[in-house]
Amino acid sequence: MAHIERVYNKEKTKVIAYKAVVEVGSGKNRKRRTKRFKTAGEAENWIAAMTTDINQGTIVDPNNITVAQWFEQCFEQYKYTVASTTYDNDYRRYLAHIKEDLGFYRLQDLQPVHLEKYFYHKRLKGRKDGKGGLSENSLNKLYILMNKFLRKAVKYNLIHQNPLEPIDSPRPEPHKANVMSEEEFNLLLNVAREHDPFMFVFICTVLYTGLRISEALGLTWPEIDFQNKIINVVRKVVYKRGHGIIVEEKLKNKSSRRSIKISDRLCELLKEHKKRQLEIR
């Protein structure tokens, strides 16, 4: 049964919102889903959409929803909150390491003992190629993803407690990045300068600014302010599974969309490259 309730101000003199109510399930397992809207029309549209989803089986009884069904539902919203590469990587981890091992459990039946056994198994022989277990770094990424969706299930009253809470988070070993020596740095630039002028400018841009490769690939001339010697980072070029190479305007977070001051040397290199590009065109 679905209906709309009016929400009044404290004085109960004015309607400030409309609460749409939809019941899912039947009998003792019946649960209510609610959502507030500014207008009655928006509330009616939401009820109509929810009713269609229930009839088509898209929305299932909350008491019988499986881990796989819940995670798939979470991923539908997750794709709009993170970069496409983050979504693709997390969804690939889910398909490879979560769906098959835990997806068949009813969400309400998933217990800490199941998850303890799951991580133990993944440490021993979790790799898909059969060559041993997953690293602590890979396990930690699985833990973070699972914890995100299970905490959301608690928030939505699908489960009373997050079964992952008693499980200690895997501890990745500190990663030591390889850094080029001064000799390697100069060798790279000299070889690039001699054999490929474009690659020389590209490498200089990355090395002198700290840009990610995807961000440097996304640069166009309007983002380079020669007068103030600034590069504005507003997009990136990435590979997306099933779509190939795409230009992505939505960056990883707010701090990724930024302005970077560049040196006089890099500014001159970019000016020369732009001039050369126009001549070739």
Coordinates of C-alpha atoms in Angstrom, one line a residue:
M1 CA 0.0 0.0 0.0
A2 CA 1.3 3.5 -0.9
H3 CA 0.2 6.9 0.2
I4 CA 1.4 10.5 0.7
E5 CA 1.6 12.3 4.0
R6 CA 1.8 16.0 4.5
V7 CA 4.6 17.4 6.7
Y8 CA 3.8 20.5 8.6
N9 CA 5.9 23.2 10.3
K10 CA 6.2 23.3 14.1
E11 CA 3.1 25.4 14.5
K12 CA 1.2 23.0 12.2
T13 CA 0.0 26.0 10.2
K14 CA 1.8 25.3 6.9
V15 CA 2.7 22.3 4.8
I16 CA 6.5 22.3 4.3
A17 CA 6.9 18.9 2.5
Y18 CA 5.2 15.8 1.3
K19 CA 6.3 12.3 2.5
A20 CA 5.8 9.5 0.1
V21 CA 5.3 6.0 1.8
V22 CA 5.6 2.7 0.0
E23 CA 5.3 -0.7 1.7
V24 CA 7.5 -3.5 0.6
G25 CA 7.0 -7.2 1.4
S26 CA 4.0 -8.8 3.1
G27 CA 2.7 -10.0 6.4
K28 CA 5.2 -9.8 9.3
N29 CA 8.0 -9.0 6.8
R30 CA 6.3 -5.9 5.6
K31 CA 8.5 -2.8 5.7
R32 CA 7.9 0.9 4.8
R33 CA 10.1 3.0 2.6
T34 CA 9.7 6.7 2.8
K35 CA 11.1 9.8 1.1
R36 CA 10.4 13.5 1.4
F37 CA 9.6 15.9 -1.5
K38 CA 8.8 19.5 -1.9
T39 CA 5.7 19.0 -3.9
A40 CA 3.0 16.4 -4.0
G41 CA 3.6 15.8 -7.7
E42 CA 7.2 14.7 -7.0
A43 CA 6.0 12.4 -4.3
E44 CA 3.4 10.8 -6.7
N45 CA 6.1 10.3 -9.3
W46 CA 8.4 8.5 -6.8
I47 CA 5.6 6.2 -5.6
A48 CA 4.8 5.4 -9.3
A49 CA 8.4 4.5 -10.0
M50 CA 8.7 2.5 -6.8
T51 CA 5.5 0.6 -7.5
T52 CA 6.8 -0.3 -11.0
D53 CA 10.1 -1.5 -9.5
I54 CA 8.4 -3.7 -6.9
N55 CA 6.1 -5.2 -9.6
Q56 CA 9.0 -5.9 -11.9
G57 CA 11.0 -7.5 -9.0
T58 CA 13.7 -4.8 -9.0
I59 CA 13.0 -4.1 -5.4
V60 CA 12.8 -7.2 -3.2
D61 CA 11.6 -7.9 0.3
P62 CA 14.1 -6.3 2.6
N63 CA 14.1 -9.4 4.9
N64 CA 15.1 -11.7 2.0
I65 CA 17.5 -9.4 0.2
T66 CA 20.9 -11.1 -0.5
V67 CA 24.3 -9.7 -0.2
A68 CA 24.7 -9.7 -3.9
Q69 CA 21.3 -7.9 -4.5
W70 CA 22.2 -5.3 -1.9
F71 CA 25.7 -4.6 -3.3
E72 CA 24.3 -4.4 -6.8
Q73 CA 21.7 -1.8 -5.6
C74 CA 24.5 0.1 -3.8
F75 CA 26.6 0.1 -7.0
E76 CA 23.8 1.7 -8.9
Q77 CA 24.1 4.8 -6.7
Y78 CA 27.9 4.5 -6.2
K79 CA 28.6 5.2 -9.9
Y80 CA 27.3 8.8 -9.5
T81 CA 29.5 9.6 -6.5
V82 CA 33.0 8.5 -7.6
A83 CA 35.2 8.7 -10.6
S84 CA 34.5 6.1 -13.3
T85 CA 37.9 4.4 -12.8
T86 CA 37.2 4.1 -9.1
Y87 CA 33.8 2.6 -9.8
D88 CA 35.2 0.2 -12.4
N89 CA 38.0 -1.0 -10.1
D90 CA 35.6 -1.5 -7.2
Y91 CA 33.0 -3.3 -9.3
R92 CA 35.6 -5.6 -10.7
R93 CA 36.8 -6.5 -7.2
Y94 CA 33.2 -7.2 -6.2
L95 CA 32.6 -9.6 -9.1
A96 CA 36.0 -11.3 -8.6
H97 CA 36.1 -11.7 -4.8
I98 CA 32.7 -10.9 -3.2
K99 CA 29.8 -11.9 -5.3
E100 CA 30.8 -15.6 -5.6
D101 CA 32.0 -16.0 -2.0
L102 CA 29.4 -14.0 -0.1
G103 CA 26.7 -13.0 -2.5
F104 CA 24.4 -16.0 -1.8
Y105 CA 24.0 -15.1 1.9
R106 CA 20.8 -13.3 3.0
L107 CA 22.0 -9.9 4.2
Q108 CA 20.4 -10.5 7.6
D109 CA 22.2 -13.9 7.9
L110 CA 25.7 -12.6 7.2
Q111 CA 27.7 -12.9 10.5
P112 CA 31.2 -11.9 11.7
V113 CA 32.2 -15.6 11.7
H114 CA 31.5 -15.8 7.9
L115 CA 33.6 -12.7 7.2
E116 CA 36.5 -14.0 9.5
K117 CA 36.5 -17.2 7.5
Y118 CA 36.3 -15.3 4.2
F119 CA 39.4 -13.1 4.9
Y120 CA 41.3 -16.1 6.2
H121 CA 40.6 -18.0 2.9
K122 CA 41.5 -15.0 0.8
R123 CA 44.8 -14.6 2.6
L124 CA 45.7 -18.3 1.8
K125 CA 44.5 -18.7 -1.7
G126 CA 42.4 -15.8 -2.9
R127 CA 44.2 -15.1 -6.2
K128 CA 42.2 -16.0 -9.3
D129 CA 45.2 -17.4 -11.0
G130 CA 45.7 -20.0 -8.2
K131 CA 49.1 -18.6 -7.2
G132 CA 48.5 -18.0 -3.5
G133 CA 46.6 -15.5 -1.5
L134 CA 45.7 -11.8 -1.9
S135 CA 48.0 -9.1 -0.5
E136 CA 47.1 -7.1 2.5
N137 CA 46.6 -4.1 0.2
S138 CA 44.1 -6.0 -1.9
L139 CA 42.3 -7.3 1.2
N140 CA 42.1 -3.8 2.7
K141 CA 40.4 -2.5 -0.5
L142 CA 37.9 -5.3 -0.2
Y143 CA 37.3 -4.5 3.4
I144 CA 36.8 -0.8 2.7
L145 CA 34.3 -1.5 0.0
M146 CA 32.3 -4.1 2.0
N147 CA 32.3 -1.8 5.1
K148 CA 30.9 1.0 3.0
F149 CA 27.9 -0.9 1.8
L150 CA 27.3 -2.8 5.0
R151 CA 27.3 0.4 7.0
K152 CA 24.7 1.7 4.5
A153 CA 22.6 -1.4 5.1
V154 CA 22.6 -0.5 8.8
K155 CA 21.6 3.1 8.0
Y156 CA 18.7 1.8 5.9
N157 CA 17.6 -0.5 8.7
L158 CA 18.1 -3.6 6.6
I159 CA 20.4 -5.1 9.3
H160 CA 20.8 -4.1 13.0
Q161 CA 24.6 -4.2 13.1
N162 CA 27.5 -4.2 10.7
P163 CA 28.9 -7.8 10.8
L164 CA 32.3 -6.4 9.6
E165 CA 32.7 -4.3 12.8
P166 CA 34.4 -7.0 14.9
I167 CA 36.8 -7.9 12.1
D168 CA 40.1 -6.1 12.2
S169 CA 40.9 -4.2 9.0
P170 CA 43.8 -5.7 7.0
R171 CA 47.0 -3.6 7.3
P172 CA 48.8 -3.0 4.0
E173 CA 52.5 -2.9 4.1
P174 CA 54.0 0.6 3.6
H175 CA 54.6 1.2 -0.1
K176 CA 58.0 2.6 -1.1
A177 CA 57.8 4.4 -4.4
N178 CA 60.7 4.2 -6.9
V179 CA 62.1 7.6 -7.6
M180 CA 64.4 8.4 -10.5
S181 CA 67.9 9.5 -9.8
E182 CA 69.2 12.8 -11.3
E183 CA 71.1 10.8 -13.9
E184 CA 68.0 8.8 -14.9
F185 CA 66.0 12.0 -15.0
N186 CA 68.4 13.7 -17.4
L187 CA 68.8 10.6 -19.5
L188 CA 65.0 10.4 -20.0
L189 CA 64.8 14.0 -21.0
N190 CA 67.7 13.9 -23.4
V191 CA 66.4 10.8 -25.2
A192 CA 62.9 12.2 -25.5
R193 CA 64.3 15.6 -26.7
E194 CA 66.3 13.8 -29.4
H195 CA 63.7 11.3 -30.7
D196 CA 60.3 12.8 -30.0
P197 CA 59.6 16.5 -29.5
F198 CA 56.0 15.9 -28.5
M199 CA 56.9 13.3 -25.9
F200 CA 59.7 15.6 -24.5
V201 CA 57.2 18.3 -23.8
F202 CA 54.7 15.9 -22.4
I203 CA 57.3 14.3 -20.0
C204 CA 58.4 17.8 -18.9
T205 CA 54.8 18.8 -18.2
V206 CA 54.3 15.7 -16.0
L207 CA 57.7 15.9 -14.2
Y208 CA 57.6 19.7 -13.5
T209 CA 54.0 19.8 -12.3
G210 CA 53.3 16.5 -10.6
L211 CA 50.2 15.9 -12.8
R212 CA 48.8 12.4 -13.1
I213 CA 49.3 10.9 -16.6
S214 CA 45.5 10.9 -17.1
E215 CA 45.3 14.6 -16.2
A216 CA 48.1 15.6 -18.5
L217 CA 46.4 13.7 -21.3
G218 CA 43.2 15.7 -20.6
L219 CA 44.9 19.1 -21.0
T220 CA 43.9 21.4 -23.9
W221 CA 45.2 24.9 -24.7
P222 CA 42.4 26.8 -23.1
E223 CA 43.5 25.3 -19.7
I224 CA 47.0 26.8 -20.0
D225 CA 47.2 30.4 -18.9
F226 CA 50.5 31.6 -20.4
Q227 CA 50.1 35.2 -19.1
N228 CA 49.8 34.1 -15.4
K229 CA 51.8 30.9 -16.0
I230 CA 49.1 28.6 -14.6
I231 CA 47.7 25.2 -15.7
N232 CA 44.1 24.6 -14.8
V233 CA 43.3 20.9 -14.3
V234 CA 39.6 20.3 -15.2
R235 CA 39.4 16.9 -16.9
K236 CA 41.3 13.7 -17.5
V237 CA 41.5 11.0 -20.2
V238 CA 41.0 7.4 -18.9
Y239 CA 40.3 3.9 -20.1
K240 CA 36.8 2.7 -19.0
R241 CA 35.9 -1.0 -19.3
G242 CA 33.4 -1.5 -22.0
H243 CA 33.7 2.0 -23.4
G244 CA 37.4 2.4 -24.3
I245 CA 39.2 5.7 -24.0
I246 CA 37.0 8.5 -22.7
V247 CA 37.4 12.1 -21.6
E248 CA 36.1 12.5 -18.1
E249 CA 35.0 15.9 -16.8
K250 CA 34.3 14.6 -13.3
L251 CA 37.6 14.4 -11.4
K252 CA 38.3 12.2 -8.4
N253 CA 37.5 14.9 -5.8
K254 CA 37.4 18.7 -5.4
S255 CA 41.1 18.9 -4.7
S256 CA 41.8 17.3 -8.1
R257 CA 40.2 20.3 -9.9
R258 CA 43.0 22.7 -9.2
S259 CA 45.4 25.3 -10.6
I260 CA 49.1 24.7 -10.8
K261 CA 51.8 27.4 -11.1
I262 CA 54.4 26.5 -13.8
S263 CA 58.0 27.6 -14.3
D264 CA 59.2 30.0 -16.9
R265 CA 61.1 27.1 -18.6
L266 CA 57.9 24.9 -18.9
C267 CA 55.9 27.9 -20.0
E268 CA 58.4 28.6 -22.9
L269 CA 58.4 24.9 -23.8
L270 CA 54.6 24.8 -24.1
K271 CA 54.6 28.0 -26.2
E272 CA 57.1 26.5 -28.6
H273 CA 55.0 23.3 -28.8
K274 CA 51.8 25.2 -29.5
K275 CA 53.6 27.2 -32.3
R276 CA 55.0 23.9 -33.7
Q277 CA 51.5 22.3 -33.5
L278 CA 49.9 25.2 -35.5
E279 CA 52.6 25.0 -38.1
I280 CA 52.0 21.3 -38.6
R281 CA 48.3 21.8 -38.8

